[in-house]
Coordinates of C-alpha atoms in Angstrom, one line a residue:
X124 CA 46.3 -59.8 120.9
X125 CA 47.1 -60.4 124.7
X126 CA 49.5 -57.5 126.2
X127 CA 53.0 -59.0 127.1
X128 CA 52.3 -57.7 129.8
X129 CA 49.4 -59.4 131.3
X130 CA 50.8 -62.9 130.1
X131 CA 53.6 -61.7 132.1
X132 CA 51.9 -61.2 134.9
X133 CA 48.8 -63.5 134.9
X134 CA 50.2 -66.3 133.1
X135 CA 48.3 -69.2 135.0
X136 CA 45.3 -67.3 133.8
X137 CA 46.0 -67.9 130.4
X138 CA 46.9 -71.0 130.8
X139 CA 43.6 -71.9 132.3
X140 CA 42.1 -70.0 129.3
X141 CA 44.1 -71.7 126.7
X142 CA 42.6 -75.6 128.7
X143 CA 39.3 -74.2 128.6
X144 CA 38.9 -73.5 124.8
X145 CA 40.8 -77.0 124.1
X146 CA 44.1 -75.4 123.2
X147 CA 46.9 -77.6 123.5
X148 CA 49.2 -76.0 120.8
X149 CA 50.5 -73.2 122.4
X150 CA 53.8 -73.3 124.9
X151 CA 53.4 -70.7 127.2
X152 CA 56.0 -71.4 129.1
X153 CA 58.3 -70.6 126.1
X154 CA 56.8 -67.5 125.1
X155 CA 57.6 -66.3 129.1
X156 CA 61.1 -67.3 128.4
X157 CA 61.3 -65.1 125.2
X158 CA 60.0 -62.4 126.7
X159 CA 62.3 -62.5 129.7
X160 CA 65.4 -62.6 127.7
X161 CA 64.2 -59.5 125.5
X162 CA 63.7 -57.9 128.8
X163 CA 67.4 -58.8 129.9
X164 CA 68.8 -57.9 126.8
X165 CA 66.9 -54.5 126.7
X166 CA 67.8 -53.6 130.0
X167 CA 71.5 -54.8 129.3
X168 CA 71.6 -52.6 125.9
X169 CA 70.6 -49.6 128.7
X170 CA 73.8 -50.1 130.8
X171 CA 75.7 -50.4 127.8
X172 CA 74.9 -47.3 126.0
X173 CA 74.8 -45.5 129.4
X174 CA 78.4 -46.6 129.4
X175 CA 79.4 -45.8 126.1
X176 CA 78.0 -42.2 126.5
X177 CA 80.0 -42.0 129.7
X178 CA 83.4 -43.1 127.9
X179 CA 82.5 -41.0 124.5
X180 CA 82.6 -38.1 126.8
X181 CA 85.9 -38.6 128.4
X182 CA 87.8 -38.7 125.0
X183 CA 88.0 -35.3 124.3
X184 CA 89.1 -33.8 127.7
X185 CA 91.8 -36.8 127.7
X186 CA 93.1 -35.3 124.4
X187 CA 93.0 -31.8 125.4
X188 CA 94.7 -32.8 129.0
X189 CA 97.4 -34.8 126.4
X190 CA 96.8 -38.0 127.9
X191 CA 97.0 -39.8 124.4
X192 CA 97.4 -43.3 125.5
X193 CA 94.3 -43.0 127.7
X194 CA 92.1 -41.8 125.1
X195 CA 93.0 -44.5 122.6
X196 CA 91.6 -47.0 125.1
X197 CA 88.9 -44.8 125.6
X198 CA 88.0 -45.2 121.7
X199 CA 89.0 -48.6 121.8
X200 CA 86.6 -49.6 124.8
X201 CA 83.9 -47.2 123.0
X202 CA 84.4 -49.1 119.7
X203 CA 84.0 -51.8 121.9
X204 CA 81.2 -51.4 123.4
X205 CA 79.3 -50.2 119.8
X206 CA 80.0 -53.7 118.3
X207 CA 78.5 -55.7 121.8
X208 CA 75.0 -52.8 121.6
X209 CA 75.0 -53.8 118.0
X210 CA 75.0 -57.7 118.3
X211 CA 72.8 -57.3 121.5
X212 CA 70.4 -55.1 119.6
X213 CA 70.2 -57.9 116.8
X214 CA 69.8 -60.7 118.5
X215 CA 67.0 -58.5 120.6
X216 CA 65.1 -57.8 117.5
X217 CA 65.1 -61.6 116.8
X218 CA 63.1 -62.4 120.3
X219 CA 61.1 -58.9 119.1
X220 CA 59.7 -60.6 116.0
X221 CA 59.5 -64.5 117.8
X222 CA 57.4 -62.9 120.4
X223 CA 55.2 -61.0 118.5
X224 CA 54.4 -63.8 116.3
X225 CA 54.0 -66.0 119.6
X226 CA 51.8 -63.5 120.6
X227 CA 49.2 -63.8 117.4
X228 CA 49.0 -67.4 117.7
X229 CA 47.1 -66.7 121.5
X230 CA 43.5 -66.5 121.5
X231 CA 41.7 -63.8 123.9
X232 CA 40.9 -64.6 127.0
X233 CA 37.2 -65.2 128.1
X234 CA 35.2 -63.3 130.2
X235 CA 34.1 -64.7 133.7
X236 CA 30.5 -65.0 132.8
X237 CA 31.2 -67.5 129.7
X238 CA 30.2 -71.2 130.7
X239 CA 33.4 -73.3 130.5
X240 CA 32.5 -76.2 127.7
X241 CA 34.3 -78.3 125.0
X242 CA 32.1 -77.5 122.4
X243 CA 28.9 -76.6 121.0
X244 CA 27.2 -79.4 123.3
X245 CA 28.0 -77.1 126.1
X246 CA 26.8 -73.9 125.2
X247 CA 24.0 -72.6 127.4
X248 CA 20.3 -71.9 125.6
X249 CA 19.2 -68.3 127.0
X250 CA 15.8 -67.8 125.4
X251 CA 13.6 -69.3 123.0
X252 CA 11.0 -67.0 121.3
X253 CA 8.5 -67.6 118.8
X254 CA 7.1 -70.8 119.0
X255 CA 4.0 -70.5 121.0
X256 CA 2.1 -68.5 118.0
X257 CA 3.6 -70.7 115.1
X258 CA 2.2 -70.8 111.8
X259 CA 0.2 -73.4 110.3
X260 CA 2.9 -75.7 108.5
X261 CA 2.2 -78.1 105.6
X262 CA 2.1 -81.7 106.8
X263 CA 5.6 -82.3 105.5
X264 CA 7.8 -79.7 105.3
X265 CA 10.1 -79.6 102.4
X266 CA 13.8 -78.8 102.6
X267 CA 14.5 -75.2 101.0
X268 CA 17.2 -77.2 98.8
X269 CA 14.1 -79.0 97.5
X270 CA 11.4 -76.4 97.2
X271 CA 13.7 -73.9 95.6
X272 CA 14.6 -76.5 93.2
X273 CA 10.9 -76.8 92.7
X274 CA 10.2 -73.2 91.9
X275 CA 13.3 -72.6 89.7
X276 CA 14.5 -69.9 92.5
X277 CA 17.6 -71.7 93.4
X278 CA 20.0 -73.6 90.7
X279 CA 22.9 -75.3 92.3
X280 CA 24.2 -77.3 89.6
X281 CA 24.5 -74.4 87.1
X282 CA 26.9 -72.8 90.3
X283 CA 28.8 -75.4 90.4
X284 CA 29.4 -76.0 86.5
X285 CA 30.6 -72.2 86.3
X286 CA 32.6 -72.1 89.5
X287 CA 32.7 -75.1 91.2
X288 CA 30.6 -76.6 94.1
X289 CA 29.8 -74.4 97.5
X290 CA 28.4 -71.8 94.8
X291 CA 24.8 -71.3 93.3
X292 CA 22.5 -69.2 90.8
X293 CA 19.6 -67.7 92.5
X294 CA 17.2 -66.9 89.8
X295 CA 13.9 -64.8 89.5
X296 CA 12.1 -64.4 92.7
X297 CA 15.1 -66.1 94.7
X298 CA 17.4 -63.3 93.5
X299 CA 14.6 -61.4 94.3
X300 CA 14.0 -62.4 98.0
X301 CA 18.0 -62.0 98.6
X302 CA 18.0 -58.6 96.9
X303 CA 14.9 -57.5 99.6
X304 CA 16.3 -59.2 102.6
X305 CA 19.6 -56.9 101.8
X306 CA 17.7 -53.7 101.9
X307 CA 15.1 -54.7 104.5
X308 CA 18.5 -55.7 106.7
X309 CA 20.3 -51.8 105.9
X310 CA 17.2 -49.9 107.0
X311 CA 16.4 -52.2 110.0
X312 CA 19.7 -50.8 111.0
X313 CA 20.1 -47.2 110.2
X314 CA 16.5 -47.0 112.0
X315 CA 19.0 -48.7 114.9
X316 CA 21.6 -45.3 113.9
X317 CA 24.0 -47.1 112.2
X318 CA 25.9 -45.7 109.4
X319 CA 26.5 -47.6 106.2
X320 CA 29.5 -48.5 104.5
X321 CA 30.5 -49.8 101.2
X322 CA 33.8 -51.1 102.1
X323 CA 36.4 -53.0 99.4
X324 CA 36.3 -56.6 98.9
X325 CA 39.6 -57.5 98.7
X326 CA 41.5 -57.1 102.4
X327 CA 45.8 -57.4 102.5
X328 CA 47.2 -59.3 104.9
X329 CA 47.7 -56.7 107.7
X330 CA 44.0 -56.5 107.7
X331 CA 43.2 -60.3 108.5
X332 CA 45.7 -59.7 111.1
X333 CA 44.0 -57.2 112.7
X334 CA 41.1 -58.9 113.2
X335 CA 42.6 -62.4 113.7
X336 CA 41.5 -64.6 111.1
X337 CA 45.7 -64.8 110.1
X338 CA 47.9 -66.4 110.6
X339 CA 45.5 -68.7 112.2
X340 CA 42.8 -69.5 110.2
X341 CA 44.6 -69.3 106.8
X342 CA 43.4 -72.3 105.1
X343 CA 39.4 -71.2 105.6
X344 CA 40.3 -68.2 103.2
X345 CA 40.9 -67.5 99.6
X346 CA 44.2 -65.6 98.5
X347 CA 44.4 -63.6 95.7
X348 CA 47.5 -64.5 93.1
X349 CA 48.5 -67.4 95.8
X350 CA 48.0 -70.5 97.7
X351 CA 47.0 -69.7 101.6
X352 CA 49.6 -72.4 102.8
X353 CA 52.5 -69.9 101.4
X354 CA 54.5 -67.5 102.7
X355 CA 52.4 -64.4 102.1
X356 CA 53.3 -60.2 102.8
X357 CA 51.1 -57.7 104.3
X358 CA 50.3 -56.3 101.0
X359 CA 48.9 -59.5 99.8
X360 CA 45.0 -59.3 99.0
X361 CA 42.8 -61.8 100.2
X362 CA 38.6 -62.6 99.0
X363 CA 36.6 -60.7 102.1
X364 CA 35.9 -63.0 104.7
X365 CA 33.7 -61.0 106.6
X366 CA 32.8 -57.4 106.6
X367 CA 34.5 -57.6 110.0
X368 CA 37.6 -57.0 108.6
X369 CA 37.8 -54.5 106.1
X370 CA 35.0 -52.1 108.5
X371 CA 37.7 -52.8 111.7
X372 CA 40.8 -51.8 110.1
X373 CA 39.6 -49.1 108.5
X374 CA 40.4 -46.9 111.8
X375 CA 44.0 -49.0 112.3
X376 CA 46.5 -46.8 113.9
X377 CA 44.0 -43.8 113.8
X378 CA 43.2 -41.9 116.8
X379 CA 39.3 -41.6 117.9
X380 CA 38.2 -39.0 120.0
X381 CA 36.3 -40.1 123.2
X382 CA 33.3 -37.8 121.4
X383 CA 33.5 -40.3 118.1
X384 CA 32.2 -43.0 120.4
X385 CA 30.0 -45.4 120.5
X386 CA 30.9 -45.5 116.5
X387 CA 28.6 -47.7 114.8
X388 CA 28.8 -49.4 111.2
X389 CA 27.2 -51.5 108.8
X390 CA 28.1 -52.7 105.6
X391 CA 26.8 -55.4 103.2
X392 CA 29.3 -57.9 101.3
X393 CA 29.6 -61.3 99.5
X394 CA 31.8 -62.8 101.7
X395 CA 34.0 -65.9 100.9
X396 CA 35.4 -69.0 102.8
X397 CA 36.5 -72.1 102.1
X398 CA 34.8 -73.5 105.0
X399 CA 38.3 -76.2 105.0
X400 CA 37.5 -78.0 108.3
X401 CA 33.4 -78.4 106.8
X402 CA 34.2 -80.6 103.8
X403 CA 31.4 -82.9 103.5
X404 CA 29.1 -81.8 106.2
X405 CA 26.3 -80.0 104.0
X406 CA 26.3 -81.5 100.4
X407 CA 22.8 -80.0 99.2
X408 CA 21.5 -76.5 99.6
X409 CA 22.7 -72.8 100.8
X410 CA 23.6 -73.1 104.1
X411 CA 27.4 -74.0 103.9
X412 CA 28.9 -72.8 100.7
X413 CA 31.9 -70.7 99.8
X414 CA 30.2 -67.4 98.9
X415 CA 27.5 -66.2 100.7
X416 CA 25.8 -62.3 101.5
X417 CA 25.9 -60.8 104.8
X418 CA 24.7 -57.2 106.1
X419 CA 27.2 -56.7 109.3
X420 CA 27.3 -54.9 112.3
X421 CA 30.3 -53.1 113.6
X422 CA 31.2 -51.1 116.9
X423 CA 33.9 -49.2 117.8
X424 CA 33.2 -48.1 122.3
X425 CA 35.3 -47.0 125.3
X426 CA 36.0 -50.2 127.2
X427 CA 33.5 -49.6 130.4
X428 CA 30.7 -49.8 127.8
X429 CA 31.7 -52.5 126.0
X430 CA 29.6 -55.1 127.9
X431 CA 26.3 -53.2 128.2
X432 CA 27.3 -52.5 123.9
X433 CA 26.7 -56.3 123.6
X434 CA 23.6 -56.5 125.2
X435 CA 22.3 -53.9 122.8
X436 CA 24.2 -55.0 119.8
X437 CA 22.2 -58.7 120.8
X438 CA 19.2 -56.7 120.2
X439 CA 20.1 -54.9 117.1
X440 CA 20.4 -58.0 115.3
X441 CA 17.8 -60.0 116.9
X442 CA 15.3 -57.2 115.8
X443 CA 15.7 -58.4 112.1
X444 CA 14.0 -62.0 112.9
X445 CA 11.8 -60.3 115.4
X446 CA 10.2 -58.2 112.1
X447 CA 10.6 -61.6 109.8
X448 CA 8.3 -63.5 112.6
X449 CA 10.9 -66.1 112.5
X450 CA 11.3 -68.3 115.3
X451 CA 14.7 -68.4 116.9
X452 CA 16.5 -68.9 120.0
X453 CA 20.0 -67.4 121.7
X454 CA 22.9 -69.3 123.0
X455 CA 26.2 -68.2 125.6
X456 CA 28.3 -69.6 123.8
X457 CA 31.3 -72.0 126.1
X458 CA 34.7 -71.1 126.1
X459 CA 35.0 -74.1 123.5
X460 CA 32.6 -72.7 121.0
X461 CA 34.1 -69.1 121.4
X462 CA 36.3 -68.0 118.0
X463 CA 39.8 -66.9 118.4
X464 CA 39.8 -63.0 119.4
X465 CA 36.3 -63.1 121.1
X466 CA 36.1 -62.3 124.7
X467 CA 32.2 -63.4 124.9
X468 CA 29.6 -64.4 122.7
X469 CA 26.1 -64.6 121.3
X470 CA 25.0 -66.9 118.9
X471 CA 21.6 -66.5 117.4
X472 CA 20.2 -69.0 115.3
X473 CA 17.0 -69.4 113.6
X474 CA 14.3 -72.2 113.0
X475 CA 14.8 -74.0 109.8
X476 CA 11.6 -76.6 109.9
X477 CA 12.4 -78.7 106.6
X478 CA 15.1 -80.8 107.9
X479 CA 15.2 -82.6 110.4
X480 CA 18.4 -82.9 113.1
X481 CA 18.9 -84.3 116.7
X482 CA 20.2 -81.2 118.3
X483 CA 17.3 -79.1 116.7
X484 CA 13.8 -78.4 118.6
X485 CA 11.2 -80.7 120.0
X486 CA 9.0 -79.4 117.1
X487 CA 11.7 -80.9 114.5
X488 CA 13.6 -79.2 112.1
X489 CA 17.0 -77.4 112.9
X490 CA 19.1 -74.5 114.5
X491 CA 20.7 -72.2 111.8
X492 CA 23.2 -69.7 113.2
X493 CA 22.6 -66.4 111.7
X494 CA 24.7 -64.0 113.6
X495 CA 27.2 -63.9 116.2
X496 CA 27.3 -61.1 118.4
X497 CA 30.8 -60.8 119.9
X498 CA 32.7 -58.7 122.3
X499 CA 36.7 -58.5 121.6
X500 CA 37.4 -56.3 124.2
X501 CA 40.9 -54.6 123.2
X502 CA 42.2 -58.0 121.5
X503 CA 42.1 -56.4 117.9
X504 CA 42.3 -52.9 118.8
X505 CA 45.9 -54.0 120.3
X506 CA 46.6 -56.4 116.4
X507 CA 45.2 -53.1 114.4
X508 CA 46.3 -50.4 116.5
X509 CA 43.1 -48.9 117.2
X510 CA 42.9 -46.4 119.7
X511 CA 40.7 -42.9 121.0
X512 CA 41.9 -40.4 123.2
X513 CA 39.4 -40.3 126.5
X514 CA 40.2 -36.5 126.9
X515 CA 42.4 -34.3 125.0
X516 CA 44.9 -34.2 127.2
X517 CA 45.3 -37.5 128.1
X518 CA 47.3 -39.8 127.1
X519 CA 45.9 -42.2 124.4
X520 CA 43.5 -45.6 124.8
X521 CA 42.7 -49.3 123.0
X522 CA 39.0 -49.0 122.7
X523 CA 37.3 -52.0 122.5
X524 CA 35.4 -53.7 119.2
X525 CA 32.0 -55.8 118.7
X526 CA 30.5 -57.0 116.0
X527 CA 27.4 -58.9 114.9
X528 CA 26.0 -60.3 112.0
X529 CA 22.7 -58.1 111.2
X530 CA 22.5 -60.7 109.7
X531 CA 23.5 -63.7 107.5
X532 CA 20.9 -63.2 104.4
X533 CA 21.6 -67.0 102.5
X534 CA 20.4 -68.9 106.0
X535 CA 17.7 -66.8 106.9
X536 CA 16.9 -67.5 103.3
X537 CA 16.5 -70.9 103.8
X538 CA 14.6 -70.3 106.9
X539 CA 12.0 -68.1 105.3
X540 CA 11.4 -70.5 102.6
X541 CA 10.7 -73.5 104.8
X542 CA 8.8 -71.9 107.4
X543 CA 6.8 -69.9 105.0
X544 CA 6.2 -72.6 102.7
X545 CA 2.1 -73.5 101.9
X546 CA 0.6 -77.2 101.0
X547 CA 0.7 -76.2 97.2
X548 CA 4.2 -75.6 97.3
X549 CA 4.6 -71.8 97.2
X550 CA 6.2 -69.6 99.4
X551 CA 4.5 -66.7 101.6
X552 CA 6.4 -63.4 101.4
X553 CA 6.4 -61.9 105.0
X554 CA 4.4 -58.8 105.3
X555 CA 7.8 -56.6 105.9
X556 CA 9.6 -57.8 103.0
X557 CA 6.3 -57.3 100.3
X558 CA 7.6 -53.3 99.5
X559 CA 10.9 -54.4 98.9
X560 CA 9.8 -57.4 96.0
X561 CA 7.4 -55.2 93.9
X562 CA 4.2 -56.4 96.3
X563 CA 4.3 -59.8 95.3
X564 CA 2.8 -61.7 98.5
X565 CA 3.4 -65.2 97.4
X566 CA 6.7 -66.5 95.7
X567 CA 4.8 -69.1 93.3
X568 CA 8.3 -69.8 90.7
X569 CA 8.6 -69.7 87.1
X570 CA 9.3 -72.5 84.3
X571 CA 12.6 -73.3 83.9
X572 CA 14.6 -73.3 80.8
X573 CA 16.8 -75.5 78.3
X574 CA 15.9 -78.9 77.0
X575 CA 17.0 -80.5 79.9
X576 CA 13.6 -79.5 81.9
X577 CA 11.8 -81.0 78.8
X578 CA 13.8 -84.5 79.4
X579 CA 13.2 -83.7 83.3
X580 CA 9.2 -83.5 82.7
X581 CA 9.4 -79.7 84.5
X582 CA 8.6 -78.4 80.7
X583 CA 6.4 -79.3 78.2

């Protein structure tokens, strides 16, 4: 979250901030108020205890100099003046708790070198890599949704009769190629010296604090034992979102040591969102759905590194599609595009040739996002209470947190199986991944099952 301090003192800033990423909820204006008054009242409680301390003091030497009389009004004023600190100290707990909260519902504040944008329309395209040595592609590309139907690898009806739609089966080689794109991801990264984790899947509510996805983006999540429009406590558990927020709040109100950093994490989950503001938008095939696999990135740095950190932590997670000889492309994203608690960010999104879209290359296809490399400067070390001492004598620090998909294995999925797709409808396994699926160079499918594929002519 923003210090109370700096919206204090830099309030037009924020207010350009909150008009640049389209936010037109938040009364800033109010939350100055509230703060102003808890600062009155706290400064007001300080006379009055000073007060009270002075007239507690007097009572006893007016008894011993007899002056009865005297001291009574001394205990009276003191008794007094305890019943005024009490009511002021109530009623400046109440701002206490409306600020706070105010304060969560404020995105972070951009960094200057962010493009200022409405949306994804506006979001500047900073290199495009792979396509001058493109493979030979079949004449007609097909759609992963298709050609995975094709091979038996992918079975999204079957998902959604056991769960419900947004989920899937991935069967044989499919589970397969998710299974080796997991591990391939891992030792990309701890070749990159990042240390693994294994973190839990449920997160309580303090967590998704921490790292901002609540109380904002409630509705995109799945509660455990609840609806996510109720009230809800900090112990409530909620389905991981993103390894994000289990891997930063593990160090929450911990104190790093200024040799701990950079600290450096990965950790592989299924992660689950309801995707509430996407209804509709993808109706066939893997790329929006409510479960999905991820291998994240997490850093914890001291603040003057943070910046060069997300240059390398770009890299780190870029080198996965480099190995994969995927074609991809990075974008700034505008202060529009940005999510709630990032400072600045990366998008990276990979070329996905089997169906076709307006905004995607000259060379058709489209752009799948498959990582996000973000900067939060101290936003979520100030909501989780992360901090590091810079020496040992000094007084204690927020450090800063990025974080980066390393990276989203269902989408690069998809990508793999369209781009490495041949004429006769199989699927080339990329050179790096062969180890990891038992040698097998081409992904050629399997006969499905049931008397269903009989009636469907896919079994004799």
């Amino acid at each position: 979250m923003l210090h109370r301090r700096y919206l204090r003192e830099h309030p037009e800033e924020v207010r350009e901030s909150l008009a640049n990423r389209g936010y037109d909820d938040v009364d800033i204006d109010h939350v100055i108020a509230v703060d102003e008054e808890w600062r009155e009242l706290k400064a007001t409680g300080d006379d009055l205890r000073h007060e009270r301390n002075q007239v507690s003091s007097q009572i006893g030497q007016l008894k011993a100099e007899g002056k009865d009389d005297e001291a009574d009004e001394a205990i009276a004023r003191s008794q007094e003046l305890k019943e005024d600190l009490q009511a002021l100290e109530e009623r400046a707990d109440e701002l206490e708790a409306e600020l706070e909260e105010a304060l969560l519902e404020i995105p972070n504040v951009p960094h200057e070198s962010v493009p200022v944008g409405a949306d994804e329309s506006d979001n500047e395209e900073i290199r495009r890599v792979g396509f001058d040595d493109l493979r030979e592609l079949p004449d007609e590309v097909t759609p992963h949704y298709d050609i995975g139907e094709d091979l038996d690898i992918i079975d999204e009806a079957r998902g959604a009769k056991t769960t419900g739609s947004g989920f899937y089966f991935l069967k044989g080689e499919g589970a397969m190629l998710e299974h080796a794109l997991i591990q391939f991801m891992l030792n990309v990264h701890r070749e990159q010296e990042y240390v693994d984790l294994f973190p839990p899947i449920p997160v309580n509510t303090t967590s998704m604090t921490g790292t901002g996805q609540l109380p904002k983006f409630a509705e995109d999540a799945y509660r455990i034992g609840g609806s996510e429009t109720e009230g809800y406590e900090d112990d409530d558990l909620w389905l991981c979102p993103t390894a994000e927020v289990p891997v930063t709040n593990m160090y929450a109100d911990d104190i790093l040591l200024k040799d701990d950093l950079p600290l450096k994490h990965q950790a592989y989950t299924p992660n689950f969102r309801r995707e509430a503001g996407e209804h509709g938008t993808e109706t066939r095939g893997i790329v929006r759905v409510h479960q999905f696999n991820k291998v994240e990135l997490v850093n914890f740095v001291e603040p003057e590194e943070s910046y060069d950190r997300l240059e390398g932590l770009l890299g780190e997670a870029i080198e996965v599609l480099e190995q994969l000889g995927l074609p991809y492309r990075v974008l700034n994203l505008c202060t529009g595009d940005l999510t709630f608690s990032s400072a600045k960010t990366y998008d990276i999104e990979v070329w996905a040739p089997g169906t076709e879209s307006d905004e995607g290359p000259e060379q058709g296809g489209r752009w799948l996002e498959v990582s996000s490399a973000s900067n939060f400067e101290d936003f979520q070390a100030r909501r989780a209470g992360l901090r590091y001492r810079p020496e040992r004598h000094e007084s204690t620090e927020y450090l800063h947190t990025l974080n980066a998909s390393g990276t989203a294995v269902g989408r690069v999925m998809v990508a793999l199986l369209e781009y490495y797709q041949n004429e006769d409808g199989t699927v080339d396994v990329p050179d790096v991944l062969q180890p990891y699926m038992g040698g097998r160079e081409v992904i050629e499918g399997h006969e499905p099952v049931g008397e269903a594929a009989v009636g469907a002519g896919k079994k004799e």
